[in-house]
Amino acid sequence: MLKKLVASALFAGLAAGVVASVLHFAMLVPIIVEAEQYESGQLTHFTAAPDTAAQPAADDGPDTSLWHRDTDPVHRGIMTFGMELITYTGFALILIALFAVAERYGHQVTAREGILWGLAGFLALHVAPAAGLPPETPGIPAADITARQMWWIGTALATGVGIALIAFGRSLALSALALVLIVIPHVIGAPHLEELSGVVPPSLEGLFAGRSIAVAALSWSVLGFLAGWFWSRNRAA
Amino acid sequence: MNTTTNTTTRAQTASNTDLLTIALVAFMGLGLVFITGFAHVPVLHDSAHDVRHSIGFACH
């Protein structure tokens, strides 16, 4: 049983990871590279004074000390590809576990329905967190990492449970609870620095955030479909 | 009648995944996502850096 579940998740996760990687390299890497040129001062955004542009490299606190940029593009690409596969396999394992929970309640997930589950994952793990902490290029000073991670996890969890309650709850009270769960992280608010700063042009940041969310939407659709397909195939066997 | 009901019930129980297996699979998934998305260990952070940015996990 365990083997079947893990096998389904592996196939779906690796395939979705490949799709996500291709999209990552085609749509996001060029922006990351350009943003790093702003970060290192090779490029300067016209509204930033030269002093400001030079600052991050010299004095950016914990921001740059934690991250040791991989200067070998091939090695960096391989690591990114591997991590992308691992991430989507992780998502797939969670998704398959949820399919198994649904099955215990008499609900059989199909490939077509898997797309809906994938899109729910996309909403919970990407759209809702992005409303408070949009995906950012490297080089943007941000609030305390642990606080942001806690808010991210809380938001993803609350949104996920909220969506499940709307999908499977059979009462008005549960739907109301779902709405409260979905809204509450945004009422609390994501941790942000008091002052906005950064050397990357805002339009480039906007493009990155938009593309990152679009890549996630497509990757999660593929993941949901494949996870549902392998799952229903395994259950029929 | 009784036999039919029993068979159906048993078949359903057998096809359902037990909770321990579900928990194990979910735990493995959460573990992988923690490694790529959240761990503060420098080597993991650096390897997963671009993925964290592109997926929208909080990164440094």
PDB file of C-alpha atoms in Angstrom:
ATOM      1  CA  MET A   1       0.000   0.000   0.000  1.00  0.00           C
ATOM      2  CA  LEU A   2       2.729   2.416   1.058  1.00  0.00           C
ATOM      3  CA  LYS A   3       4.731   1.480  -2.017  1.00  0.00           C
ATOM      4  CA  LYS A   4       1.806   2.239  -4.326  1.00  0.00           C
ATOM      5  CA  LEU A   5       1.166   5.614  -2.746  1.00  0.00           C
ATOM      6  CA  VAL A   6       4.812   6.622  -2.859  1.00  0.00           C
ATOM      7  CA  ALA A   7       5.169   5.374  -6.450  1.00  0.00           C
ATOM      8  CA  SER A   8       2.162   7.443  -7.581  1.00  0.00           C
ATOM      9  CA  ALA A   9       3.561  10.502  -5.838  1.00  0.00           C
ATOM     10  CA  LEU A  10       7.026   9.972  -7.288  1.00  0.00           C
ATOM     11  CA  PHE A  11       5.828   9.697 -10.880  1.00  0.00           C
ATOM     12  CA  ALA A  12       3.497  12.681 -10.596  1.00  0.00           C
ATOM     13  CA  GLY A  13       5.956  14.793  -8.595  1.00  0.00           C
ATOM     14  CA  LEU A  14       8.939  14.178 -10.845  1.00  0.00           C
ATOM     15  CA  ALA A  15       6.932  14.890 -14.005  1.00  0.00           C
ATOM     16  CA  ALA A  16       5.471  18.091 -12.558  1.00  0.00           C
ATOM     17  CA  GLY A  17       8.956  19.003 -11.318  1.00  0.00           C
ATOM     18  CA  VAL A  18      10.308  18.711 -14.851  1.00  0.00           C
ATOM     19  CA  VAL A  19       7.518  20.990 -16.148  1.00  0.00           C
ATOM     20  CA  ALA A  20       8.166  23.473 -13.327  1.00  0.00           C
ATOM     21  CA  SER A  21      11.916  23.398 -14.059  1.00  0.00           C
ATOM     22  CA  VAL A  22      11.502  24.057 -17.769  1.00  0.00           C
ATOM     23  CA  LEU A  23       9.224  27.000 -16.968  1.00  0.00           C
ATOM     24  CA  HIS A  24      11.622  28.168 -14.251  1.00  0.00           C
ATOM     25  CA  PHE A  25      14.598  28.235 -16.590  1.00  0.00           C
ATOM     26  CA  ALA A  26      12.679  29.793 -19.471  1.00  0.00           C
ATOM     27  CA  MET A  27      10.709  32.439 -17.599  1.00  0.00           C
ATOM     28  CA  LEU A  28      12.293  33.131 -14.216  1.00  0.00           C
ATOM     29  CA  VAL A  29      16.050  32.645 -14.543  1.00  0.00           C
ATOM     30  CA  PRO A  30      16.482  35.569 -16.982  1.00  0.00           C
ATOM     31  CA  ILE A  31      14.807  37.849 -14.432  1.00  0.00           C
ATOM     32  CA  ILE A  32      16.900  36.483 -11.528  1.00  0.00           C
ATOM     33  CA  VAL A  33      20.077  37.067 -13.553  1.00  0.00           C
ATOM     34  CA  GLU A  34      19.038  40.608 -14.401  1.00  0.00           C
ATOM     35  CA  ALA A  35      18.036  41.321 -10.791  1.00  0.00           C
ATOM     36  CA  GLU A  36      21.441  40.122  -9.597  1.00  0.00           C
ATOM     37  CA  GLN A  37      23.095  42.561 -11.946  1.00  0.00           C
ATOM     38  CA  TYR A  38      21.175  45.332 -10.196  1.00  0.00           C
ATOM     39  CA  GLU A  39      22.064  43.841  -6.825  1.00  0.00           C
ATOM     40  CA  SER A  40      25.778  43.746  -7.595  1.00  0.00           C
ATOM     41  CA  GLY A  41      25.719  47.245  -9.075  1.00  0.00           C
ATOM     42  CA  GLN A  42      26.454  46.173 -12.677  1.00  0.00           C
ATOM     43  CA  LEU A  43      23.118  47.695 -13.614  1.00  0.00           C
ATOM     44  CA  THR A  44      21.551  50.713 -11.986  1.00  0.00           C
ATOM     45  CA  HIS A  45      17.910  51.572 -11.828  1.00  0.00           C
ATOM     46  CA  PHE A  46      17.457  55.191 -12.935  1.00  0.00           C
ATOM     47  CA  THR A  47      15.593  56.300  -9.812  1.00  0.00           C
ATOM     48  CA  ALA A  48      18.224  54.925  -7.458  1.00  0.00           C
ATOM     49  CA  ALA A  49      21.042  57.241  -6.521  1.00  0.00           C
ATOM     50  CA  PRO A  50      24.457  55.669  -7.202  1.00  0.00           C
ATOM     51  CA  ASP A  51      25.201  55.539  -3.447  1.00  0.00           C
ATOM     52  CA  THR A  52      22.077  53.550  -2.765  1.00  0.00           C
ATOM     53  CA  ALA A  53      22.846  51.178  -5.577  1.00  0.00           C
ATOM     54  CA  ALA A  54      26.274  50.397  -4.213  1.00  0.00           C
ATOM     55  CA  GLN A  55      25.014  49.809  -0.694  1.00  0.00           C
ATOM     56  CA  PRO A  56      23.549  46.303  -0.686  1.00  0.00           C
ATOM     57  CA  ALA A  57      26.780  44.602  -1.639  1.00  0.00           C
ATOM     58  CA  ALA A  58      28.678  46.362   1.121  1.00  0.00           C
ATOM     59  CA  ASP A  59      26.181  46.477   3.967  1.00  0.00           C
ATOM     60  CA  ASP A  60      23.033  44.495   3.775  1.00  0.00           C
ATOM     61  CA  GLY A  61      23.074  42.742   7.146  1.00  0.00           C
ATOM     62  CA  PRO A  62      21.925  39.143   7.222  1.00  0.00           C
ATOM     63  CA  ASP A  63      20.623  39.363   3.677  1.00  0.00           C
ATOM     64  CA  THR A  64      23.847  38.691   1.814  1.00  0.00           C
ATOM     65  CA  SER A  65      25.743  36.896   4.588  1.00  0.00           C
ATOM     66  CA  LEU A  66      23.396  33.925   4.483  1.00  0.00           C
ATOM     67  CA  TRP A  67      23.408  33.474   0.740  1.00  0.00           C
ATOM     68  CA  HIS A  68      26.600  32.478  -0.992  1.00  0.00           C
ATOM     69  CA  ARG A  69      25.830  32.944  -4.626  1.00  0.00           C
ATOM     70  CA  ASP A  70      26.733  29.987  -6.784  1.00  0.00           C
ATOM     71  CA  THR A  71      28.936  31.459  -9.483  1.00  0.00           C
ATOM     72  CA  ASP A  72      29.006  28.320 -11.644  1.00  0.00           C
ATOM     73  CA  PRO A  73      25.847  28.503 -13.768  1.00  0.00           C
ATOM     74  CA  VAL A  74      25.921  24.784 -14.615  1.00  0.00           C
ATOM     75  CA  HIS A  75      26.210  23.703 -10.986  1.00  0.00           C
ATOM     76  CA  ARG A  76      23.595  26.244 -10.003  1.00  0.00           C
ATOM     77  CA  GLY A  77      21.254  24.984 -12.708  1.00  0.00           C
ATOM     78  CA  ILE A  78      21.691  21.355 -11.680  1.00  0.00           C
ATOM     79  CA  MET A  79      21.026  22.172  -8.009  1.00  0.00           C
ATOM     80  CA  THR A  80      17.938  24.158  -8.976  1.00  0.00           C
ATOM     81  CA  PHE A  81      16.658  21.327 -11.167  1.00  0.00           C
ATOM     82  CA  GLY A  82      17.179  18.792  -8.367  1.00  0.00           C
ATOM     83  CA  MET A  83      15.521  20.992  -5.777  1.00  0.00           C
ATOM     84  CA  GLU A  84      12.598  21.655  -8.100  1.00  0.00           C
ATOM     85  CA  LEU A  85      12.080  17.868  -8.481  1.00  0.00           C
ATOM     86  CA  ILE A  86      12.296  17.326  -4.718  1.00  0.00           C
ATOM     87  CA  THR A  87       9.858  20.161  -4.003  1.00  0.00           C
ATOM     88  CA  TYR A  88       7.209  18.923  -6.408  1.00  0.00           C
ATOM     89  CA  THR A  89       7.676  15.325  -5.206  1.00  0.00           C
ATOM     90  CA  GLY A  90       7.028  16.655  -1.702  1.00  0.00           C
ATOM     91  CA  PHE A  91       3.882  18.419  -2.920  1.00  0.00           C
ATOM     92  CA  ALA A  92       2.820  15.200  -4.678  1.00  0.00           C
ATOM     93  CA  LEU A  93       3.251  13.098  -1.527  1.00  0.00           C
ATOM     94  CA  ILE A  94       1.065  15.531   0.428  1.00  0.00           C
ATOM     95  CA  LEU A  95      -1.528  15.560  -2.362  1.00  0.00           C
ATOM     96  CA  ILE A  96      -1.644  11.741  -2.562  1.00  0.00           C
ATOM     97  CA  ALA A  97      -1.986  11.526   1.232  1.00  0.00           C
ATOM     98  CA  LEU A  98      -4.976  13.869   0.968  1.00  0.00           C
ATOM     99  CA  PHE A  99      -6.475  11.716  -1.837  1.00  0.00           C
ATOM    100  CA  ALA A 100      -6.216   8.746   0.540  1.00  0.00           C
ATOM    101  CA  VAL A 101      -7.979  10.718   3.273  1.00  0.00           C
ATOM    102  CA  ALA A 102     -10.747  11.669   0.821  1.00  0.00           C
ATOM    103  CA  GLU A 103     -11.097   8.016  -0.142  1.00  0.00           C
ATOM    104  CA  ARG A 104     -11.658   7.041   3.473  1.00  0.00           C
ATOM    105  CA  TYR A 105     -14.641   9.393   3.390  1.00  0.00           C
ATOM    106  CA  GLY A 106     -15.929   7.652   0.284  1.00  0.00           C
ATOM    107  CA  HIS A 107     -14.635  10.148  -2.260  1.00  0.00           C
ATOM    108  CA  GLN A 108     -12.641   8.757  -5.200  1.00  0.00           C
ATOM    109  CA  VAL A 109     -10.344  11.270  -6.924  1.00  0.00           C
ATOM    110  CA  THR A 110      -9.992  10.995 -10.710  1.00  0.00           C
ATOM    111  CA  ALA A 111      -7.435  12.559 -13.049  1.00  0.00           C
ATOM    112  CA  ARG A 112      -9.842  15.313 -14.101  1.00  0.00           C
ATOM    113  CA  GLU A 113     -10.754  16.051 -10.535  1.00  0.00           C
ATOM    114  CA  GLY A 114      -7.071  15.964  -9.670  1.00  0.00           C
ATOM    115  CA  ILE A 115      -6.699  19.226 -11.605  1.00  0.00           C
ATOM    116  CA  LEU A 116      -9.093  20.867  -9.146  1.00  0.00           C
ATOM    117  CA  TRP A 117      -7.070  19.495  -6.233  1.00  0.00           C
ATOM    118  CA  GLY A 118      -3.916  20.827  -7.872  1.00  0.00           C
ATOM    119  CA  LEU A 119      -5.480  24.242  -8.320  1.00  0.00           C
ATOM    120  CA  ALA A 120      -6.538  24.193  -4.660  1.00  0.00           C
ATOM    121  CA  GLY A 121      -2.912  23.515  -3.754  1.00  0.00           C
ATOM    122  CA  PHE A 122      -1.889  26.390  -5.990  1.00  0.00           C
ATOM    123  CA  LEU A 123      -4.340  28.725  -4.222  1.00  0.00           C
ATOM    124  CA  ALA A 124      -3.236  27.637  -0.740  1.00  0.00           C
ATOM    125  CA  LEU A 125       0.521  27.560  -1.316  1.00  0.00           C
ATOM    126  CA  HIS A 126       0.994  30.343  -3.860  1.00  0.00           C
ATOM    127  CA  VAL A 127      -1.891  32.768  -4.295  1.00  0.00           C
ATOM    128  CA  ALA A 128      -2.783  33.257  -0.628  1.00  0.00           C
ATOM    129  CA  PRO A 129       0.824  33.649   0.612  1.00  0.00           C
ATOM    130  CA  ALA A 130       1.609  35.910  -2.378  1.00  0.00           C
ATOM    131  CA  ALA A 131      -1.129  38.298  -1.255  1.00  0.00           C
ATOM    132  CA  GLY A 132       1.092  39.141   1.736  1.00  0.00           C
ATOM    133  CA  LEU A 133       4.552  38.043   0.679  1.00  0.00           C
ATOM    134  CA  PRO A 134       4.791  38.146  -3.113  1.00  0.00           C
ATOM    135  CA  PRO A 135       7.588  36.118  -4.737  1.00  0.00           C
ATOM    136  CA  GLU A 136      10.672  38.337  -4.872  1.00  0.00           C
ATOM    137  CA  THR A 137      13.903  38.360  -6.819  1.00  0.00           C
ATOM    138  CA  PRO A 138      17.118  38.107  -4.818  1.00  0.00           C
ATOM    139  CA  GLY A 139      18.335  41.427  -3.473  1.00  0.00           C
ATOM    140  CA  ILE A 140      15.195  42.735  -1.851  1.00  0.00           C
ATOM    141  CA  PRO A 141      15.644  43.548   1.837  1.00  0.00           C
ATOM    142  CA  ALA A 142      12.837  41.876   3.797  1.00  0.00           C
ATOM    143  CA  ALA A 143      11.590  41.320   7.334  1.00  0.00           C
ATOM    144  CA  ASP A 144      12.868  38.610   9.697  1.00  0.00           C
ATOM    145  CA  ILE A 145      13.040  35.268   7.875  1.00  0.00           C
ATOM    146  CA  THR A 146      11.488  33.168  10.660  1.00  0.00           C
ATOM    147  CA  ALA A 147       8.553  35.557  11.037  1.00  0.00           C
ATOM    148  CA  ARG A 148       7.927  35.429   7.294  1.00  0.00           C
ATOM    149  CA  GLN A 149       8.175  31.625   7.239  1.00  0.00           C
ATOM    150  CA  MET A 150       5.712  31.357  10.138  1.00  0.00           C
ATOM    151  CA  TRP A 151       3.247  33.657   8.394  1.00  0.00           C
ATOM    152  CA  TRP A 152       3.681  31.704   5.158  1.00  0.00           C
ATOM    153  CA  ILE A 153       3.028  28.332   6.838  1.00  0.00           C
ATOM    154  CA  GLY A 154       0.052  29.698   8.791  1.00  0.00           C
ATOM    155  CA  THR A 155      -1.461  31.246   5.674  1.00  0.00           C
ATOM    156  CA  ALA A 156      -0.994  28.133   3.522  1.00  0.00           C
ATOM    157  CA  LEU A 157      -2.461  25.905   6.236  1.00  0.00           C
ATOM    158  CA  ALA A 158      -5.435  28.170   7.006  1.00  0.00           C
ATOM    159  CA  THR A 159      -6.219  28.613   3.302  1.00  0.00           C
ATOM    160  CA  GLY A 160      -5.901  24.884   2.604  1.00  0.00           C
ATOM    161  CA  VAL A 161      -8.222  23.935   5.457  1.00  0.00           C
ATOM    162  CA  GLY A 162     -10.604  26.700   4.385  1.00  0.00           C
ATOM    163  CA  ILE A 163     -10.772  25.387   0.812  1.00  0.00           C
ATOM    164  CA  ALA A 164     -11.340  21.829   2.082  1.00  0.00           C
ATOM    165  CA  LEU A 165     -14.191  23.050   4.296  1.00  0.00           C
ATOM    166  CA  ILE A 166     -15.820  24.833   1.352  1.00  0.00           C
ATOM    167  CA  ALA A 167     -15.379  21.786  -0.895  1.00  0.00           C
ATOM    168  CA  PHE A 168     -16.510  19.110   1.552  1.00  0.00           C
ATOM    169  CA  GLY A 169     -18.299  20.916   4.403  1.00  0.00           C
ATOM    170  CA  ARG A 170     -22.028  20.461   4.204  1.00  0.00           C
ATOM    171  CA  SER A 171     -23.187  23.305   6.403  1.00  0.00           C
ATOM    172  CA  LEU A 172     -23.339  27.071   6.398  1.00  0.00           C
ATOM    173  CA  ALA A 173     -21.418  27.210   9.665  1.00  0.00           C
ATOM    174  CA  LEU A 174     -18.482  25.328   8.134  1.00  0.00           C
ATOM    175  CA  SER A 175     -18.474  27.620   5.094  1.00  0.00           C
ATOM    176  CA  ALA A 176     -18.451  30.630   7.401  1.00  0.00           C
ATOM    177  CA  LEU A 177     -15.562  29.121   9.348  1.00  0.00           C
ATOM    178  CA  ALA A 178     -13.763  28.542   6.020  1.00  0.00           C
ATOM    179  CA  LEU A 179     -14.090  32.210   5.089  1.00  0.00           C
ATOM    180  CA  VAL A 180     -12.740  33.287   8.482  1.00  0.00           C
ATOM    181  CA  LEU A 181      -9.765  30.928   8.084  1.00  0.00           C
ATOM    182  CA  ILE A 182      -8.992  32.227   4.603  1.00  0.00           C
ATOM    183  CA  VAL A 183      -9.264  35.898   5.572  1.00  0.00           C
ATOM    184  CA  ILE A 184      -7.597  35.883   8.989  1.00  0.00           C
ATOM    185  CA  PRO A 185      -3.917  35.676   7.894  1.00  0.00           C
ATOM    186  CA  HIS A 186      -4.441  38.817   5.817  1.00  0.00           C
ATOM    187  CA  VAL A 187      -6.122  40.627   8.702  1.00  0.00           C
ATOM    188  CA  ILE A 188      -3.118  39.751  10.866  1.00  0.00           C
ATOM    189  CA  GLY A 189      -0.886  40.852   7.984  1.00  0.00           C
ATOM    190  CA  ALA A 190       2.433  39.541   6.690  1.00  0.00           C
ATOM    191  CA  PRO A 191       5.626  40.749   8.347  1.00  0.00           C
ATOM    192  CA  HIS A 192       7.135  43.641   6.385  1.00  0.00           C
ATOM    193  CA  LEU A 193       9.933  46.118   6.898  1.00  0.00           C
ATOM    194  CA  GLU A 194       8.788  49.615   7.787  1.00  0.00           C
ATOM    195  CA  GLU A 195      10.552  51.115   4.830  1.00  0.00           C
ATOM    196  CA  LEU A 196      10.464  49.768   1.312  1.00  0.00           C
ATOM    197  CA  SER A 197      13.811  49.597  -0.380  1.00  0.00           C
ATOM    198  CA  GLY A 198      15.764  47.606  -2.919  1.00  0.00           C
ATOM    199  CA  VAL A 199      17.763  48.242  -6.028  1.00  0.00           C
ATOM    200  CA  VAL A 200      15.784  46.154  -8.498  1.00  0.00           C
ATOM    201  CA  PRO A 201      13.301  48.127 -10.642  1.00  0.00           C
ATOM    202  CA  PRO A 202       9.730  47.604  -9.353  1.00  0.00           C
ATOM    203  CA  SER A 203       8.529  46.652 -12.830  1.00  0.00           C
ATOM    204  CA  LEU A 204      11.056  43.804 -12.927  1.00  0.00           C
ATOM    205  CA  GLU A 205       9.865  42.720  -9.480  1.00  0.00           C
ATOM    206  CA  GLY A 206       6.291  42.790 -10.699  1.00  0.00           C
ATOM    207  CA  LEU A 207       7.150  40.710 -13.749  1.00  0.00           C
ATOM    208  CA  PHE A 208       8.929  38.178 -11.540  1.00  0.00           C
ATOM    209  CA  ALA A 209       6.016  37.875  -9.111  1.00  0.00           C
ATOM    210  CA  GLY A 210       3.480  37.508 -11.912  1.00  0.00           C
ATOM    211  CA  ARG A 211       5.511  34.913 -13.784  1.00  0.00           C
ATOM    212  CA  SER A 212       6.289  32.983 -10.620  1.00  0.00           C
ATOM    213  CA  ILE A 213       2.576  32.668  -9.876  1.00  0.00           C
ATOM    214  CA  ALA A 214       1.803  31.718 -13.493  1.00  0.00           C
ATOM    215  CA  VAL A 215       4.518  29.021 -13.428  1.00  0.00           C
ATOM    216  CA  ALA A 216       3.072  27.653 -10.180  1.00  0.00           C
ATOM    217  CA  ALA A 217      -0.462  27.589 -11.633  1.00  0.00           C
ATOM    218  CA  LEU A 218       0.618  25.498 -14.612  1.00  0.00           C
ATOM    219  CA  SER A 219       2.909  23.230 -12.594  1.00  0.00           C
ATOM    220  CA  TRP A 220       0.203  22.534 -10.010  1.00  0.00           C
ATOM    221  CA  SER A 221      -2.374  21.801 -12.721  1.00  0.00           C
ATOM    222  CA  VAL A 222      -0.008  19.212 -14.199  1.00  0.00           C
ATOM    223  CA  LEU A 223       0.780  17.856 -10.727  1.00  0.00           C
ATOM    224  CA  GLY A 224      -2.904  17.544  -9.805  1.00  0.00           C
ATOM    225  CA  PHE A 225      -3.812  15.868 -13.077  1.00  0.00           C
ATOM    226  CA  LEU A 226      -0.949  13.351 -12.943  1.00  0.00           C
ATOM    227  CA  ALA A 227      -1.385  12.633  -9.230  1.00  0.00           C
ATOM    228  CA  GLY A 228      -5.105  11.982  -9.864  1.00  0.00           C
ATOM    229  CA  TRP A 229      -4.298   9.843 -12.886  1.00  0.00           C
ATOM    230  CA  PHE A 230      -1.723   7.645 -11.140  1.00  0.00           C
ATOM    231  CA  TRP A 231      -3.915   7.471  -8.057  1.00  0.00           C
ATOM    232  CA  SER A 232      -7.074   6.338  -9.859  1.00  0.00           C
ATOM    233  CA  ARG A 233      -5.052   3.910 -11.982  1.00  0.00           C
ATOM    234  CA  ASN A 234      -3.528   2.383  -8.854  1.00  0.00           C
ATOM    235  CA  ARG A 235      -6.893   2.112  -7.155  1.00  0.00           C
ATOM    236  CA  ALA A 236      -8.426   0.360 -10.135  1.00  0.00           C
ATOM    237  CA  ALA A 237      -5.570  -2.146 -10.335  1.00  0.00           C
TER     238      ALA A 237
ATOM    239  CA  MET B   1     -28.196 -10.426   2.521  1.00  0.00           C
ATOM    240  CA  ASN B   2     -25.939 -10.377   5.494  1.00  0.00           C
ATOM    241  CA  THR B   3     -23.131 -11.984   3.548  1.00  0.00           C
ATOM    242  CA  THR B   4     -23.355  -9.362   0.810  1.00  0.00           C
ATOM    243  CA  THR B   5     -23.165  -6.524   3.327  1.00  0.00           C
ATOM    244  CA  ASN B   6     -20.190  -8.075   5.036  1.00  0.00           C
ATOM    245  CA  THR B   7     -18.319  -8.589   1.801  1.00  0.00           C
ATOM    246  CA  THR B   8     -18.943  -5.021   0.710  1.00  0.00           C
ATOM    247  CA  THR B   9     -17.792  -3.658   4.035  1.00  0.00           C
ATOM    248  CA  ARG B  10     -14.664  -5.749   3.994  1.00  0.00           C
ATOM    249  CA  ALA B  11     -13.845  -4.828   0.413  1.00  0.00           C
ATOM    250  CA  GLN B  12     -14.191  -1.161   1.256  1.00  0.00           C
ATOM    251  CA  THR B  13     -12.003  -1.453   4.344  1.00  0.00           C
ATOM    252  CA  ALA B  14      -9.348  -3.301   2.397  1.00  0.00           C
ATOM    253  CA  SER B  15      -9.225  -0.674  -0.345  1.00  0.00           C
ATOM    254  CA  ASN B  16      -8.960   2.177   2.132  1.00  0.00           C
ATOM    255  CA  THR B  17      -5.496   3.257   3.127  1.00  0.00           C
ATOM    256  CA  ASP B  18      -4.787   2.956   6.829  1.00  0.00           C
ATOM    257  CA  LEU B  19      -4.111   6.133   8.752  1.00  0.00           C
ATOM    258  CA  LEU B  20      -0.537   5.237   9.614  1.00  0.00           C
ATOM    259  CA  THR B  21       0.371   4.900   5.924  1.00  0.00           C
ATOM    260  CA  ILE B  22      -1.347   8.190   5.107  1.00  0.00           C
ATOM    261  CA  ALA B  23       0.497   9.921   7.942  1.00  0.00           C
ATOM    262  CA  LEU B  24       3.786   8.453   6.766  1.00  0.00           C
ATOM    263  CA  VAL B  25       3.271   9.639   3.175  1.00  0.00           C
ATOM    264  CA  ALA B  26       2.192  13.111   4.332  1.00  0.00           C
ATOM    265  CA  PHE B  27       5.182  13.286   6.669  1.00  0.00           C
ATOM    266  CA  MET B  28       7.581  12.380   3.854  1.00  0.00           C
ATOM    267  CA  GLY B  29       6.039  15.113   1.698  1.00  0.00           C
ATOM    268  CA  LEU B  30       6.252  17.717   4.428  1.00  0.00           C
ATOM    269  CA  GLY B  31       9.854  16.665   5.092  1.00  0.00           C
ATOM    270  CA  LEU B  32      10.865  17.181   1.465  1.00  0.00           C
ATOM    271  CA  VAL B  33       9.133  20.567   1.283  1.00  0.00           C
ATOM    272  CA  PHE B  34      10.802  21.581   4.558  1.00  0.00           C
ATOM    273  CA  ILE B  35      14.227  20.689   3.152  1.00  0.00           C
ATOM    274  CA  THR B  36      13.817  22.637  -0.077  1.00  0.00           C
ATOM    275  CA  GLY B  37      11.685  25.484   1.218  1.00  0.00           C
ATOM    276  CA  PHE B  38      12.422  26.189   4.848  1.00  0.00           C
ATOM    277  CA  ALA B  39      15.620  24.693   6.266  1.00  0.00           C
ATOM    278  CA  HIS B  40      18.116  27.338   7.427  1.00  0.00           C
ATOM    279  CA  VAL B  41      21.138  25.065   6.936  1.00  0.00           C
ATOM    280  CA  PRO B  42      23.404  27.089   4.587  1.00  0.00           C
ATOM    281  CA  VAL B  43      24.136  24.281   2.119  1.00  0.00           C
ATOM    282  CA  LEU B  44      20.422  23.562   1.681  1.00  0.00           C
ATOM    283  CA  HIS B  45      19.574  27.238   1.515  1.00  0.00           C
ATOM    284  CA  ASP B  46      22.190  27.902  -1.137  1.00  0.00           C
ATOM    285  CA  SER B  47      21.238  24.879  -3.259  1.00  0.00           C
ATOM    286  CA  ALA B  48      17.541  25.650  -3.079  1.00  0.00           C
ATOM    287  CA  HIS B  49      17.984  29.421  -3.301  1.00  0.00           C
ATOM    288  CA  ASP B  50      16.585  29.992  -6.778  1.00  0.00           C
ATOM    289  CA  VAL B  51      13.755  27.515  -6.221  1.00  0.00           C
ATOM    290  CA  ARG B  52      12.750  29.290  -3.005  1.00  0.00           C
ATOM    291  CA  HIS B  53      12.614  32.603  -4.835  1.00  0.00           C
ATOM    292  CA  SER B  54      10.711  31.242  -7.793  1.00  0.00           C
ATOM    293  CA  ILE B  55       8.191  29.290  -5.718  1.00  0.00           C
ATOM    294  CA  GLY B  56       7.650  32.171  -3.337  1.00  0.00           C
ATOM    295  CA  PHE B  57       8.982  30.587  -0.149  1.00  0.00           C
ATOM    296  CA  ALA B  58      10.476  33.163   2.179  1.00  0.00           C
ATOM    297  CA  CYS B  59      14.217  33.223   1.430  1.00  0.00           C
ATOM    298  CA  HIS B  60      16.957  34.975   3.445  1.00  0.00           C
TER     299      HIS B  60
END
